[in-house]
Coordinates of C-alpha atoms in Angstrom, one line a residue:
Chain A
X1397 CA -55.4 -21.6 -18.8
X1398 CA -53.3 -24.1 -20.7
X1399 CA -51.6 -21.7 -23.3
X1400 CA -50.4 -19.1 -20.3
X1401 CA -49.1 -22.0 -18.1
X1402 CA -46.9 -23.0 -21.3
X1403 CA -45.9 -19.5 -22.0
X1404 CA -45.2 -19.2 -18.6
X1405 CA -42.9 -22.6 -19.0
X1406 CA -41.4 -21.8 -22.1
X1407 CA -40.4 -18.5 -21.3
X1408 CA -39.9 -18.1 -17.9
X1409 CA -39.2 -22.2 -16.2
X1410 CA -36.9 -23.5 -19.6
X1411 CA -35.2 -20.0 -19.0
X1412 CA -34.3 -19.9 -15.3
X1413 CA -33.1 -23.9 -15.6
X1414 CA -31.0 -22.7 -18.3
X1415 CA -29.1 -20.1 -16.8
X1416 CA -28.7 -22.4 -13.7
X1417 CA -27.2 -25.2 -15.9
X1418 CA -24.9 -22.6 -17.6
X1419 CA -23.5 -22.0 -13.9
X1420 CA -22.2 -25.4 -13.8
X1421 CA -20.8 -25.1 -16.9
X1422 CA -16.9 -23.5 -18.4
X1423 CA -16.4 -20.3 -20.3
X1424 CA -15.3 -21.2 -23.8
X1425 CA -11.4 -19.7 -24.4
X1426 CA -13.1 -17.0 -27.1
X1427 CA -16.2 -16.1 -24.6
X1428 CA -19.3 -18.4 -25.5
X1429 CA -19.8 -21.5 -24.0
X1430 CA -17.5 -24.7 -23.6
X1431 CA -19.9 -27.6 -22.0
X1432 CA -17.8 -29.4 -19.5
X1433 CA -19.3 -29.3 -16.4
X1434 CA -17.3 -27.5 -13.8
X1435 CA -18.2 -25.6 -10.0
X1436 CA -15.4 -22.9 -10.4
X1437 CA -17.8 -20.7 -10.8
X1438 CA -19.6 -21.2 -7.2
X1439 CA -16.0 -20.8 -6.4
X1440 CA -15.4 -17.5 -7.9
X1441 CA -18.2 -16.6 -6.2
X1442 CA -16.8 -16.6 -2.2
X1443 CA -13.1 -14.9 -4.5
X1444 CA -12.4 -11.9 -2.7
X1445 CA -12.8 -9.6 -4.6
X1446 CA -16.6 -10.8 -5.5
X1447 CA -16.9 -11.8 -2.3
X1448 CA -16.4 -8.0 -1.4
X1449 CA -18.8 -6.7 -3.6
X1450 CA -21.4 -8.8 -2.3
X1451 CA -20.8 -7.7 1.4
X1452 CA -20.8 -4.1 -0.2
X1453 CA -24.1 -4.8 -1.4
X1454 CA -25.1 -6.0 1.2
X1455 CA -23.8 -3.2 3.2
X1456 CA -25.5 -0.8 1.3
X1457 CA -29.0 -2.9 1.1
X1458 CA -29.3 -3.0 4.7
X1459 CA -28.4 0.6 5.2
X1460 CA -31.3 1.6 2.6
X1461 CA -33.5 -0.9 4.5
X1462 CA -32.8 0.4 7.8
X1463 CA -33.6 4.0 6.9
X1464 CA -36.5 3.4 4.7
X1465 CA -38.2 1.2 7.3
X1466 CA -37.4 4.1 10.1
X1467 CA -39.0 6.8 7.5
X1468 CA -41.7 4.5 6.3
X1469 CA -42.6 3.2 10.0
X1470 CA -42.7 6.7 11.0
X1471 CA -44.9 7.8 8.1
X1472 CA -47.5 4.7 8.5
X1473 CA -47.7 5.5 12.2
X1474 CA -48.8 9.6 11.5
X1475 CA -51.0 8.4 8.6
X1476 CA -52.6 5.8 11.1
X1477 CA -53.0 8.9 13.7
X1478 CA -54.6 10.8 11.3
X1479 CA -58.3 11.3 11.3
X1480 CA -59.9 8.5 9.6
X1481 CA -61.5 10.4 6.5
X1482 CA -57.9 11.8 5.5
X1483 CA -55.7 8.3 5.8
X1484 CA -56.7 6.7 2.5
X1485 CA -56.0 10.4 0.9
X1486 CA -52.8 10.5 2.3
X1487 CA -51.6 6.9 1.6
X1488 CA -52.8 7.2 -2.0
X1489 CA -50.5 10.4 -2.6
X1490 CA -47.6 8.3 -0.6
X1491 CA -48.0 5.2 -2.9
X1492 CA -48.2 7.5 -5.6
X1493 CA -44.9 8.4 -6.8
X1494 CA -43.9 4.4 -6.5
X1495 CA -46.5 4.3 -9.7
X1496 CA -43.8 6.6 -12.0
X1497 CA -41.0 5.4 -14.2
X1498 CA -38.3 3.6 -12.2
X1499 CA -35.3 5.5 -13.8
X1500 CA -36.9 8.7 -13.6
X1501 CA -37.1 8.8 -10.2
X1502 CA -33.6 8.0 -10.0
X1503 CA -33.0 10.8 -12.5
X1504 CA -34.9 13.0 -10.5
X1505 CA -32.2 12.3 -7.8
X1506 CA -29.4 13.2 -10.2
X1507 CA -30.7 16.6 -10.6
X1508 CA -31.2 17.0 -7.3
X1509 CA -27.9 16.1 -6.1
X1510 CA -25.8 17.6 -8.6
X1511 CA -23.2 20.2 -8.5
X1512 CA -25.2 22.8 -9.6
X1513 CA -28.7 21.0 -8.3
X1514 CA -30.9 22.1 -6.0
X1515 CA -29.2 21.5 -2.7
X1516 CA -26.3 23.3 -3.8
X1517 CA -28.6 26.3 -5.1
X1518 CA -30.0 26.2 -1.4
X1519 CA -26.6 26.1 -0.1
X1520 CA -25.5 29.3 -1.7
X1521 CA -28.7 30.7 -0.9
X1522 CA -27.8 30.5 2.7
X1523 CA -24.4 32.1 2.1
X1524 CA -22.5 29.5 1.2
X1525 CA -19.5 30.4 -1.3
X1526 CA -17.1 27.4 -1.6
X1527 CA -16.9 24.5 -3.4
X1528 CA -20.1 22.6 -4.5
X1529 CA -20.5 19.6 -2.4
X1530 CA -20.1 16.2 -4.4
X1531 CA -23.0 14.3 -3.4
X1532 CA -23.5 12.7 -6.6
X1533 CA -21.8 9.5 -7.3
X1534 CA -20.8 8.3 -4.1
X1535 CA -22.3 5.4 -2.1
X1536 CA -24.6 8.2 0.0
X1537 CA -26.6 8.9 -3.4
X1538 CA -27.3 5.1 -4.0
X1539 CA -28.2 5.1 -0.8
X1540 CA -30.7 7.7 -1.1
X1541 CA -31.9 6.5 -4.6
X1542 CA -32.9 3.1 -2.9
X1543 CA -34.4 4.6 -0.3
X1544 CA -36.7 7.4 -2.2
X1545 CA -37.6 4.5 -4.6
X1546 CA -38.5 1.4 -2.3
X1547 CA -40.0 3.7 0.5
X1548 CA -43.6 3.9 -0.3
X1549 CA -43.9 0.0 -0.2
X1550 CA -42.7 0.3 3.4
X1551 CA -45.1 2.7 4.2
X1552 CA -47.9 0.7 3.1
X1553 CA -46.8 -2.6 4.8
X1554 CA -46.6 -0.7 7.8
X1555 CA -49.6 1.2 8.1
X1556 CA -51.8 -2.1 7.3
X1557 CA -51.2 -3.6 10.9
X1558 CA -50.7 0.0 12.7
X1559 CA -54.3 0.6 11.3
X1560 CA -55.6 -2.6 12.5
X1561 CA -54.1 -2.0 15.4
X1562 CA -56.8 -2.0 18.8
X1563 CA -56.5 1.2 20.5
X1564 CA -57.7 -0.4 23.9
X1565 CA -54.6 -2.0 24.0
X1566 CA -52.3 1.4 24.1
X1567 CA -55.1 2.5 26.7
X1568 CA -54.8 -0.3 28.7
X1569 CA -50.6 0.0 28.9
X1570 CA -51.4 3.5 29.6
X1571 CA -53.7 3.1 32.5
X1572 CA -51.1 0.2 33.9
X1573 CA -48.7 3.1 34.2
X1574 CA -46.5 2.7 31.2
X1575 CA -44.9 5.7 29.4
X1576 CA -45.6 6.6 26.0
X1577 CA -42.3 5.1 24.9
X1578 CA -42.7 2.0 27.1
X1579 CA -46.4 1.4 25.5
X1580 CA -44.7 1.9 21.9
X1581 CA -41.6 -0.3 23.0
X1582 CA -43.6 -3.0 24.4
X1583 CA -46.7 -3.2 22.6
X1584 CA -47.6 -1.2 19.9
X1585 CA -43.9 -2.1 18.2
X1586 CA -44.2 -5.7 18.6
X1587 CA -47.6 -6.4 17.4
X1588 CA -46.9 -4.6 13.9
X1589 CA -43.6 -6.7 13.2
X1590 CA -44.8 -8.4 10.6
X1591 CA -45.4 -5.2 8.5
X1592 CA -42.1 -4.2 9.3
X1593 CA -40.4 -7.2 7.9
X1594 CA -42.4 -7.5 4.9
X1595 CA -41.2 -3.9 3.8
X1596 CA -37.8 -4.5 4.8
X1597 CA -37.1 -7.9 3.1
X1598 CA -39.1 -6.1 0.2
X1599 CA -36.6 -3.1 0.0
X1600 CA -33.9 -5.4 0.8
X1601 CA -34.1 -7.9 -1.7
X1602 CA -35.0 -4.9 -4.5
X1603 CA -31.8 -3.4 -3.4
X1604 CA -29.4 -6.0 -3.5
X1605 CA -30.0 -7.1 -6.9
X1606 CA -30.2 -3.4 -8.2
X1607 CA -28.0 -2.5 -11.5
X1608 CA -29.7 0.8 -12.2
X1609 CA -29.4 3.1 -9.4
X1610 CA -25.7 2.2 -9.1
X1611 CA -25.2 2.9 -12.3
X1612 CA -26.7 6.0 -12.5
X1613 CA -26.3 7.8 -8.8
X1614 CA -23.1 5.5 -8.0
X1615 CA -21.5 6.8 -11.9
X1616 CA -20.6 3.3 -12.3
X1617 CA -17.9 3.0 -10.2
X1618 CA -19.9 1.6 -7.9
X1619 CA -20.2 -2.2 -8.5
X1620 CA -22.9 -4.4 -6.8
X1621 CA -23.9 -7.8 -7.6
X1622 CA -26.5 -6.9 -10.3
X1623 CA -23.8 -4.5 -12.4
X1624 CA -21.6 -7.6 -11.8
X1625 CA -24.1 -9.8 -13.3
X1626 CA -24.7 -7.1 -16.1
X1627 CA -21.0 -7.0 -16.7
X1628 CA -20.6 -10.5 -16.9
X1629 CA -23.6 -11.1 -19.8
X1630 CA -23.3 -7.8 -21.9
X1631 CA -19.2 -7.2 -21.1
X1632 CA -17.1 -9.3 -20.2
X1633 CA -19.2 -12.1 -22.0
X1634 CA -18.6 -14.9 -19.3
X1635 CA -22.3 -16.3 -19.0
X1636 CA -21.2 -19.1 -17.0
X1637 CA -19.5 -17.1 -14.0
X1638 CA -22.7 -14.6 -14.8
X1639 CA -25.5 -17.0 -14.5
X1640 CA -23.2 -18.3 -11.2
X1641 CA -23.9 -15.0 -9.5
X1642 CA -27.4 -14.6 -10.5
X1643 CA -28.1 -17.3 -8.9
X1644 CA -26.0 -16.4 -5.5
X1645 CA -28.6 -13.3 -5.6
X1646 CA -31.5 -15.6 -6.2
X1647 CA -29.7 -17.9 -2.9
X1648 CA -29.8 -15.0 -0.9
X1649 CA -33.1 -14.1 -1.8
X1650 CA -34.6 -17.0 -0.8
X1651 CA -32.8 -16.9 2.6
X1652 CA -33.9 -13.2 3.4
X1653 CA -37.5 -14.5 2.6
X1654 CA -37.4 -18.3 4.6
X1655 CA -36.2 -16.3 7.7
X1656 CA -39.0 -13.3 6.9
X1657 CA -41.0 -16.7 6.8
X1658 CA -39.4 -18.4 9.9
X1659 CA -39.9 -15.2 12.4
X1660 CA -44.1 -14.5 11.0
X1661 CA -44.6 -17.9 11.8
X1662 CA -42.8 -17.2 15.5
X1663 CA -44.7 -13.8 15.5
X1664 CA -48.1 -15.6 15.0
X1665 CA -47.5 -18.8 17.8
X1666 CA -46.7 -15.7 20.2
X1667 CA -49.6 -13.8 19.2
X1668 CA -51.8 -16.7 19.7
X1669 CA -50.6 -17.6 23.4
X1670 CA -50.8 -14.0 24.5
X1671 CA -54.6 -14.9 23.0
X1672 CA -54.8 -17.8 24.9
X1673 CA -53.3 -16.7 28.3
X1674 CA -55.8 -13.6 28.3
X1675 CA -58.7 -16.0 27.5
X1676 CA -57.9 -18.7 29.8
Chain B
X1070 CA -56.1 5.3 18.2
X1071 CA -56.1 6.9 21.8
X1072 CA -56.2 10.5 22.6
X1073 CA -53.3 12.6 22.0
X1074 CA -51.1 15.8 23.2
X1075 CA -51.6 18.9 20.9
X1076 CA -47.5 18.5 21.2
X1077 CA -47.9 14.5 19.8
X1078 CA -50.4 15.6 17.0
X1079 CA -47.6 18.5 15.8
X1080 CA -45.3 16.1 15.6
X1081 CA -47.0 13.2 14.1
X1082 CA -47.9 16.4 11.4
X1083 CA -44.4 17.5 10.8
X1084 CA -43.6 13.7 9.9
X1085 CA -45.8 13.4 7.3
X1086 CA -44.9 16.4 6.1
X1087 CA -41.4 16.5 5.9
X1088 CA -41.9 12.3 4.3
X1089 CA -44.2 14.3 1.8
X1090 CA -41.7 16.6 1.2
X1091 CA -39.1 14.0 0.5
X1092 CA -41.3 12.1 -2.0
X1093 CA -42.4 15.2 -3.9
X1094 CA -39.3 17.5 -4.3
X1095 CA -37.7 15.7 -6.6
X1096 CA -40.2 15.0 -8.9
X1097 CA -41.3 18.7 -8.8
X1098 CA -38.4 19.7 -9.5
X1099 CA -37.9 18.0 -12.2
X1100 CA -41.4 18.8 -13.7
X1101 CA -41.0 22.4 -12.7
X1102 CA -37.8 22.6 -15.1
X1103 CA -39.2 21.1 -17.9
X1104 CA -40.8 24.9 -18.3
X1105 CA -37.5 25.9 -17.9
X1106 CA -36.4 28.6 -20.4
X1107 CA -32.7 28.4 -20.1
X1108 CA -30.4 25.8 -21.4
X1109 CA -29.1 24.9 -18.2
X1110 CA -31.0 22.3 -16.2
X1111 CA -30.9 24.1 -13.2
X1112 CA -31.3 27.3 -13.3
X1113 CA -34.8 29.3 -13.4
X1114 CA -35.1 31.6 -16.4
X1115 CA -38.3 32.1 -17.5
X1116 CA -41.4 29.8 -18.8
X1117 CA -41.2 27.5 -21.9
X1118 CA -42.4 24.9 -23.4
X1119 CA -39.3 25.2 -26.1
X1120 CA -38.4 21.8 -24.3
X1121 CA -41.4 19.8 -25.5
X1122 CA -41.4 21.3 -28.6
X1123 CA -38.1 19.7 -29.2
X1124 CA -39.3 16.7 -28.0
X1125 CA -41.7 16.2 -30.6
X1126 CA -38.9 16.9 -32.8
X1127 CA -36.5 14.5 -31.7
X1128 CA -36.7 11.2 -34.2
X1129 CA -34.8 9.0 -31.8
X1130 CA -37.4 9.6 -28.9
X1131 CA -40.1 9.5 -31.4
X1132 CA -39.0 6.2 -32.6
X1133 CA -38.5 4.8 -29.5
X1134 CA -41.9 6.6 -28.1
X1135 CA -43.7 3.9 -31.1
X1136 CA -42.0 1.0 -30.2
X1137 CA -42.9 1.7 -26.6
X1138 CA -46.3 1.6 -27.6
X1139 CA -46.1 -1.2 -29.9
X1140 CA -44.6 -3.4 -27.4
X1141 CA -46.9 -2.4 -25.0
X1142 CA -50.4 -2.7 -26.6
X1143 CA -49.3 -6.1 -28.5
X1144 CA -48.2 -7.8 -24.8
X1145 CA -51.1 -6.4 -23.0
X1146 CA -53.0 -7.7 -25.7
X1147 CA -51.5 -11.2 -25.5
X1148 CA -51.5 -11.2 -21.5
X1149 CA -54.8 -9.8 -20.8
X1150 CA -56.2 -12.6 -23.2
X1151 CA -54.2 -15.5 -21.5
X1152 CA -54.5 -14.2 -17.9
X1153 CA -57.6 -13.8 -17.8
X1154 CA -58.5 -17.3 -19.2
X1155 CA -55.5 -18.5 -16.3
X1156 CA -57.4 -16.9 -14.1
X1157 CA -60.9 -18.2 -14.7
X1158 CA -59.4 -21.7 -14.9
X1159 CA -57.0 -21.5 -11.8
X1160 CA -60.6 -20.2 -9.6
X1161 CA -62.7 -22.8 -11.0
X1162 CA -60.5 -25.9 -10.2
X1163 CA -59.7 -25.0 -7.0
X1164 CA -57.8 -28.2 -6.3
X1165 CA -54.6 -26.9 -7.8
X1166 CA -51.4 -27.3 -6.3
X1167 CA -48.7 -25.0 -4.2
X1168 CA -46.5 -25.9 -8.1
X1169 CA -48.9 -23.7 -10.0
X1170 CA -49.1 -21.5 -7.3
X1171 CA -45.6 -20.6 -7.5
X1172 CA -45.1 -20.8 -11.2
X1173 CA -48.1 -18.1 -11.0
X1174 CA -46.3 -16.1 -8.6
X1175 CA -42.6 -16.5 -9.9
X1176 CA -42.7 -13.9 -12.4
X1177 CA -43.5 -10.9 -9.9
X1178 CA -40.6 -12.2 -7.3
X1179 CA -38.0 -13.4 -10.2
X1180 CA -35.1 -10.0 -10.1
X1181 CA -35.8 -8.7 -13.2
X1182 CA -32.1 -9.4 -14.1
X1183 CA -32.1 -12.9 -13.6
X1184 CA -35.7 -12.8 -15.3
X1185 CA -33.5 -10.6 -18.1
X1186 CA -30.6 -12.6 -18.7
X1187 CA -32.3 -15.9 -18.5
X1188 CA -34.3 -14.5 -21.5
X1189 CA -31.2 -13.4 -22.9
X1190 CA -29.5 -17.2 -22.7
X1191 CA -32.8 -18.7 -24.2
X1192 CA -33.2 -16.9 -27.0
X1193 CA -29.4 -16.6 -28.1
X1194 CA -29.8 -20.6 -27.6
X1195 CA -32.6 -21.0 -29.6
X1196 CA -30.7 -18.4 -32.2
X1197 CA -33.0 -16.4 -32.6
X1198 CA -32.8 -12.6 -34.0
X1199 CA -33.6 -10.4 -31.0
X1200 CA -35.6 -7.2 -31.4
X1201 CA -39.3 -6.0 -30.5
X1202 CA -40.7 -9.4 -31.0
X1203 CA -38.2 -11.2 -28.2
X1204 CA -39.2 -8.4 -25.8
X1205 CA -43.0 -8.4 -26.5
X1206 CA -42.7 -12.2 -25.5
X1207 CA -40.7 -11.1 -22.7
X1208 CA -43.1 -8.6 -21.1
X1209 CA -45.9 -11.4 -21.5
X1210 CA -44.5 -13.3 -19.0
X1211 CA -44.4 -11.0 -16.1
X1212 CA -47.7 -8.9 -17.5
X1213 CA -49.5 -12.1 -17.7
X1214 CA -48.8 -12.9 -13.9
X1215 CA -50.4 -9.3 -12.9
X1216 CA -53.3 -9.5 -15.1
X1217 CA -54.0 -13.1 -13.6
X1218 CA -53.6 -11.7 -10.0
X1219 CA -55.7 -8.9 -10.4
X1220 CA -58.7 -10.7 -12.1
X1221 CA -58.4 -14.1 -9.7
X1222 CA -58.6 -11.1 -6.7
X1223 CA -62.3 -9.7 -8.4
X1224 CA -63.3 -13.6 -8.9
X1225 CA -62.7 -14.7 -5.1
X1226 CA -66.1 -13.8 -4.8
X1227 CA -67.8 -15.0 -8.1
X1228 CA -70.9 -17.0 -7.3
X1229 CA -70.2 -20.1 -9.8
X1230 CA -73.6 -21.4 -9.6
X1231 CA -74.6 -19.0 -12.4
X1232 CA -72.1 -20.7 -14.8
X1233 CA -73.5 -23.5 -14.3
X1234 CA -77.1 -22.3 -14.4
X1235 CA -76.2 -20.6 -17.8
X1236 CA -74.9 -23.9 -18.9
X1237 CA -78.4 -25.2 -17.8
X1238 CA -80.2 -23.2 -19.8
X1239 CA -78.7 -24.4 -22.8
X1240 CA -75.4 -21.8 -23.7
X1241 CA -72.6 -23.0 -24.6
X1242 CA -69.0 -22.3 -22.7
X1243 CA -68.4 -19.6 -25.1
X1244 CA -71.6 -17.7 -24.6
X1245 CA -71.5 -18.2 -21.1
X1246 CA -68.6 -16.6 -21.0
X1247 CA -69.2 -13.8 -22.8
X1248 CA -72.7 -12.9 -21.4
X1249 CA -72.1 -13.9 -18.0
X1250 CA -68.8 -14.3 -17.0
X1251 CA -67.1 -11.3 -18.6
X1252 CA -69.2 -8.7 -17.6
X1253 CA -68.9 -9.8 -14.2
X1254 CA -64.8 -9.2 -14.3
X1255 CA -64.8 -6.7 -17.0
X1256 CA -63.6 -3.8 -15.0
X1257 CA -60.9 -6.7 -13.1
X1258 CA -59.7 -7.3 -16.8
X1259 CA -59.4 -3.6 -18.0
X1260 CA -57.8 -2.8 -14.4
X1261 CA -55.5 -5.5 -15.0
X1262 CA -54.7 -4.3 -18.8
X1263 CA -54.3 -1.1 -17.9
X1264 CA -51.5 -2.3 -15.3
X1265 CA -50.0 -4.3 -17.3
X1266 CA -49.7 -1.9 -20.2
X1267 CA -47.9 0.6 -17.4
X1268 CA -45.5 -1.9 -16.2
X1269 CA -44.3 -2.6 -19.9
X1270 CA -44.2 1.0 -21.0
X1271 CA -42.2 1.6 -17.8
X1272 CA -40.0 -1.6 -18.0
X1273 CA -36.7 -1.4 -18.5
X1274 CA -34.4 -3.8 -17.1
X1275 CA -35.7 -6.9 -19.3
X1276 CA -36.5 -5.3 -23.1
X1277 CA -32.3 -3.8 -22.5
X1278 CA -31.4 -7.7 -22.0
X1279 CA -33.8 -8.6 -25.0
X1280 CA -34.1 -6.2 -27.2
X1281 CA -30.7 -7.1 -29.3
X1282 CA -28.4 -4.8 -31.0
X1283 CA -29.1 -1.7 -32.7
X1284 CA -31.6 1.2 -32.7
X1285 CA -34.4 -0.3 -33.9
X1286 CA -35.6 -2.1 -31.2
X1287 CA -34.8 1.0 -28.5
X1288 CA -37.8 1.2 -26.2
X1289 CA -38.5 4.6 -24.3
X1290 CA -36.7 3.4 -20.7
X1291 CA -34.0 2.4 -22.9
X1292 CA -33.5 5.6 -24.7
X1293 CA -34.1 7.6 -21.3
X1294 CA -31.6 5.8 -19.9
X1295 CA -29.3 6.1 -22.5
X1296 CA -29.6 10.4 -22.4
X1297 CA -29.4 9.9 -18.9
X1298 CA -26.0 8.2 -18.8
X1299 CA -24.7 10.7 -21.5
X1300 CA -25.8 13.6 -19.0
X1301 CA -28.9 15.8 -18.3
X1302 CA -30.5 17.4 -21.2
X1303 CA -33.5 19.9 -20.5
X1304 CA -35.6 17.4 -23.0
X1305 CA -35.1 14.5 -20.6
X1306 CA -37.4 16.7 -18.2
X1307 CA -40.1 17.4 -20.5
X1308 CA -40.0 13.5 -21.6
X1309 CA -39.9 12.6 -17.7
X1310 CA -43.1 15.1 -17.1
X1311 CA -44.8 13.5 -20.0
X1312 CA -44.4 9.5 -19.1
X1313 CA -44.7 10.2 -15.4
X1314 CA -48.1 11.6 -16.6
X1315 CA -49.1 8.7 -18.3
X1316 CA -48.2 6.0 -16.1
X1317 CA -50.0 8.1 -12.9
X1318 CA -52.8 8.5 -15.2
X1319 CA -53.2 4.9 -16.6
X1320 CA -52.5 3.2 -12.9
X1321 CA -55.2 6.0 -11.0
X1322 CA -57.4 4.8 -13.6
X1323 CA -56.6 1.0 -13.2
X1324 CA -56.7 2.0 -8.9
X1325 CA -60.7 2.8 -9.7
X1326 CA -61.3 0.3 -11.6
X1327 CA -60.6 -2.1 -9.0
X1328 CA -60.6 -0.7 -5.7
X1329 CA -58.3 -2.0 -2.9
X1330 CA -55.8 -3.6 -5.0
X1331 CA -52.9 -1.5 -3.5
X1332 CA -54.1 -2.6 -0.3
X1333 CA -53.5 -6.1 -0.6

């Protein structure tokens, strides 16, 4: 085990300490590095104008999340009502297209969405004669890149507790004189929570730190943090400020999953009690 | 679940079709025109296979299709070997800590651009000439974490006693290894290659940050996403169909070889 633990620390520990060192460190007047230590670049970091593109990210994150985990929830919950026999079948072919190229999915998107692409060909097959639609290139298609990309993850982390779920329990709310929607409010959404949040902090944190499917659906004039950090190593040669916002992403990272953390660890003490009080 | 309305059981139907639907239009689409006659990329005109033809005359996807590979099979290669061995040692001692846990896990949580440019600053550091080389060292470190994950899954339930019975009866580590440990997690270990030769034929992100200037060192995702930027070609279809039908081939495989792993 000893030569993959110091592969592991030569090439992935010495390299992540570097680029947070270079953070604290000054751009040299012809790019490159001039090593006086400095925090201006944490600074640049809350600058409006990055400041802004992070919220934009983060706008644009959480929208993906939100639909992806409404999607995938609904998807889970008719694979988990689906006779038995079929569900593996259908969650294979659902987890299936997450196992192809990255960037060709995203591709796929662009023919799709362009203005001679498929839902413009349907368009004019329903009689419509004006002006192709511009879908492509707009926040909507990075949007819908995110989505189609991070959505079979959701569906799996959701169908694993909707599948585990008791169906006594749904009976039980039933026969207490709950609604359908009432037993789904009030007990079949709360127990799968955690499968929720672990495929929406999985899609979010994917999405926020995404360079490709701006660049390619967004037609790079849409900026989010990771074509900012892009910009900075390969462009505008400022590693410092670079490595300043990498490491903002990896901040925000870690927040997203300590409160993913904080509110499974809440979800499991309630689970328990409810154990407890029906026990006692 | 409990009994259902013919109504409930239409719509619970119509979901997963219409989430089908969305995850398979586009990439049938984009298969279906790669036997597209015409020149345009969307327009139906008749079957071909003029566009895969041209594929296999295209030097620049050629060249990039052998460095692909290259890269590939060397750090498979290099991370099957080394995480398997962290695997076998990580289960044995069991009294490691939450450190080696997480320097285990980092790789497969790490973006892959701050995984990418942190490469990037190392290796410009350290001076050193960038090309297939920097990104075959590259795609060890995250491989390495998959192939360990995938074989420490298939040796949760290894009985150990029959190590140490085999070292009993006289073998030595390295034939105890071979004739009694391997063949045990064979099929974890050539589940996890074959995963971690996917992920590096399919990786982008990292060999663009690594790979250095010029054309030499282009990888396949590189050069797909360089056509892609300079606009759709009908051979970008054809090249799509093709690696979509290696990866789906190579990762069913891996799927069979070790059941349950997307399950986890």
């Amino acid at each position: 085990m000893a030569p993959a633990l110091v592969w592991l620390t030569a090439l992935m520990v010495v390299p992540c300490a570097l680029v947070l060192a270079l953070a604290f460190f000054r751009r040299g007047i012809y790019g490159g590095i001039d090593y006086t230590f400095t925090l201006e670049n944490f600074g640049l970091v809350f600058d409006p104008l990055y400041a802004g593109i992070f919220l934009k990210s983060a706008r644009i994150a959480g929208t993906a999340t939100l639909i992806a985990v409404v999607i995938g929830y609904a998807a889970a919950y008719a694979i988990a009502a689906a006779p038995r026999r079929w569900q593996p079948v259908f969650l294979f072919f659902a987890v299936l297209p997450f196992w192809s190229n990255y960037l060709i999915r995203t591709y796929a998107w662009i023919v799709l969405l362009n203005r001679e692409g498929l839902i413009t060909q349907l368009l004019r097959w329903f009689g419509y004669t004006g002006e192709p639609p511009s879908m492509l290139y707009t926040e909507g298609a990075v949007i819908a890149g995110l989505v189609y990309n991070y959505l079979p993850f959701v569906i799996l982390a959701c169908y694993a507790p909707l599948s585990r779920l008791n169906p006594e329990l749904a009976e039980a709310s039933r026969d207490l004189g709950a609604s359908a929607a009432t037993t789904f409010r009030r007990v079949i959404l709360p127990l799968t929570v955690p499968g929720i949040a672990a495929g929406a902090v999985f899609v979010f944190v994917l999405s926020i730190g995404n360079f490709v499917t701006p660049a390619l659906l967004g037609g790079g004039r849409f900026q989010m943090i990771g074509n900012l950090v892009y910009d900075q190593f390969l462009t505008a040669n400022d590693w410092p400020f670079g490595a300043a916002l990498a490491m903002a992403l990896i901040a925000i990272m870690l927040l997203v999953l300590m409160a993913q953390a904080m509110a499974a660890n809440r979800a499991a003490g309630r689970a328990a009690e409810a154990r407890g009080n029906v026990d006692g | 679940m409990a009994e259902r309305s013919p109504a409930t059981r239409r719509t619970l139907w119509l979901v997963l079709g219409l989430v089908f639907a969305f995850l398979y239009i586009p990439i049938a689409v984009l298969v279906a025109l790669s036997f597209n006659e015409g020149g345009l990329p969307t327009a139906w005109s008749g079957f071909s296979l003029k566009w895969y033809v041209s594929l296999a005359h295209n030097s620049a996807i050629l060249s990039a299709a052998l460095n692909t590979l290259i890269v590939a099979l060397v750090s498979t290669a290099i991370a099957t070997l080394l995480g398997t061995l962290l695997a076998i040692g990580v289960e044995m001692r069991r009294q490691y800590g939450k450190g080696l846990e997480a320097l285990i896990f980092a790789p497969m949580i790490i973006p892959d651009i701050v995984l990418a440019i942190a490469l990037l600053s190392f290796f410009s550091m350290l001076n050193l000439t960038m090309g297939l080389h920097t990104i075959i060292l590259a795609h060890v470190v995250f491989n390495l974490a998959f192939v360990c994950s995938v074989v420490r899954a298939r040796l949760k339930n290894f009985d150990w006693s029959i190590v140490e019975a085999s070292a009993d009866l006289g073998a030595s580590a390295l034939t105890t290894f071979r004739r009694v440990t391997l063949p045990v997690i064979l099929p974890a270990v050539i589940a996890g290659a074959l995963l971690a030769f996917t992920l590096s034929v399919d990786e982008f992100i990292i060999a663009f940050f690594t790979a250095g200037a010029g054309r030499a060192s282009t990888t396949l995702p590189m050069q797909i996403y360089a056509m892609i930027r300079f606009g759709i070609t009908p051979e970008i279809n054809a090249l799509a169909t093709i690696v979509m039908a290696v990866s789906i081939t190579a990762l069913t495989l891996s799927q069979r070889l070790n059941r349950g792993m997307i399950g986890q």
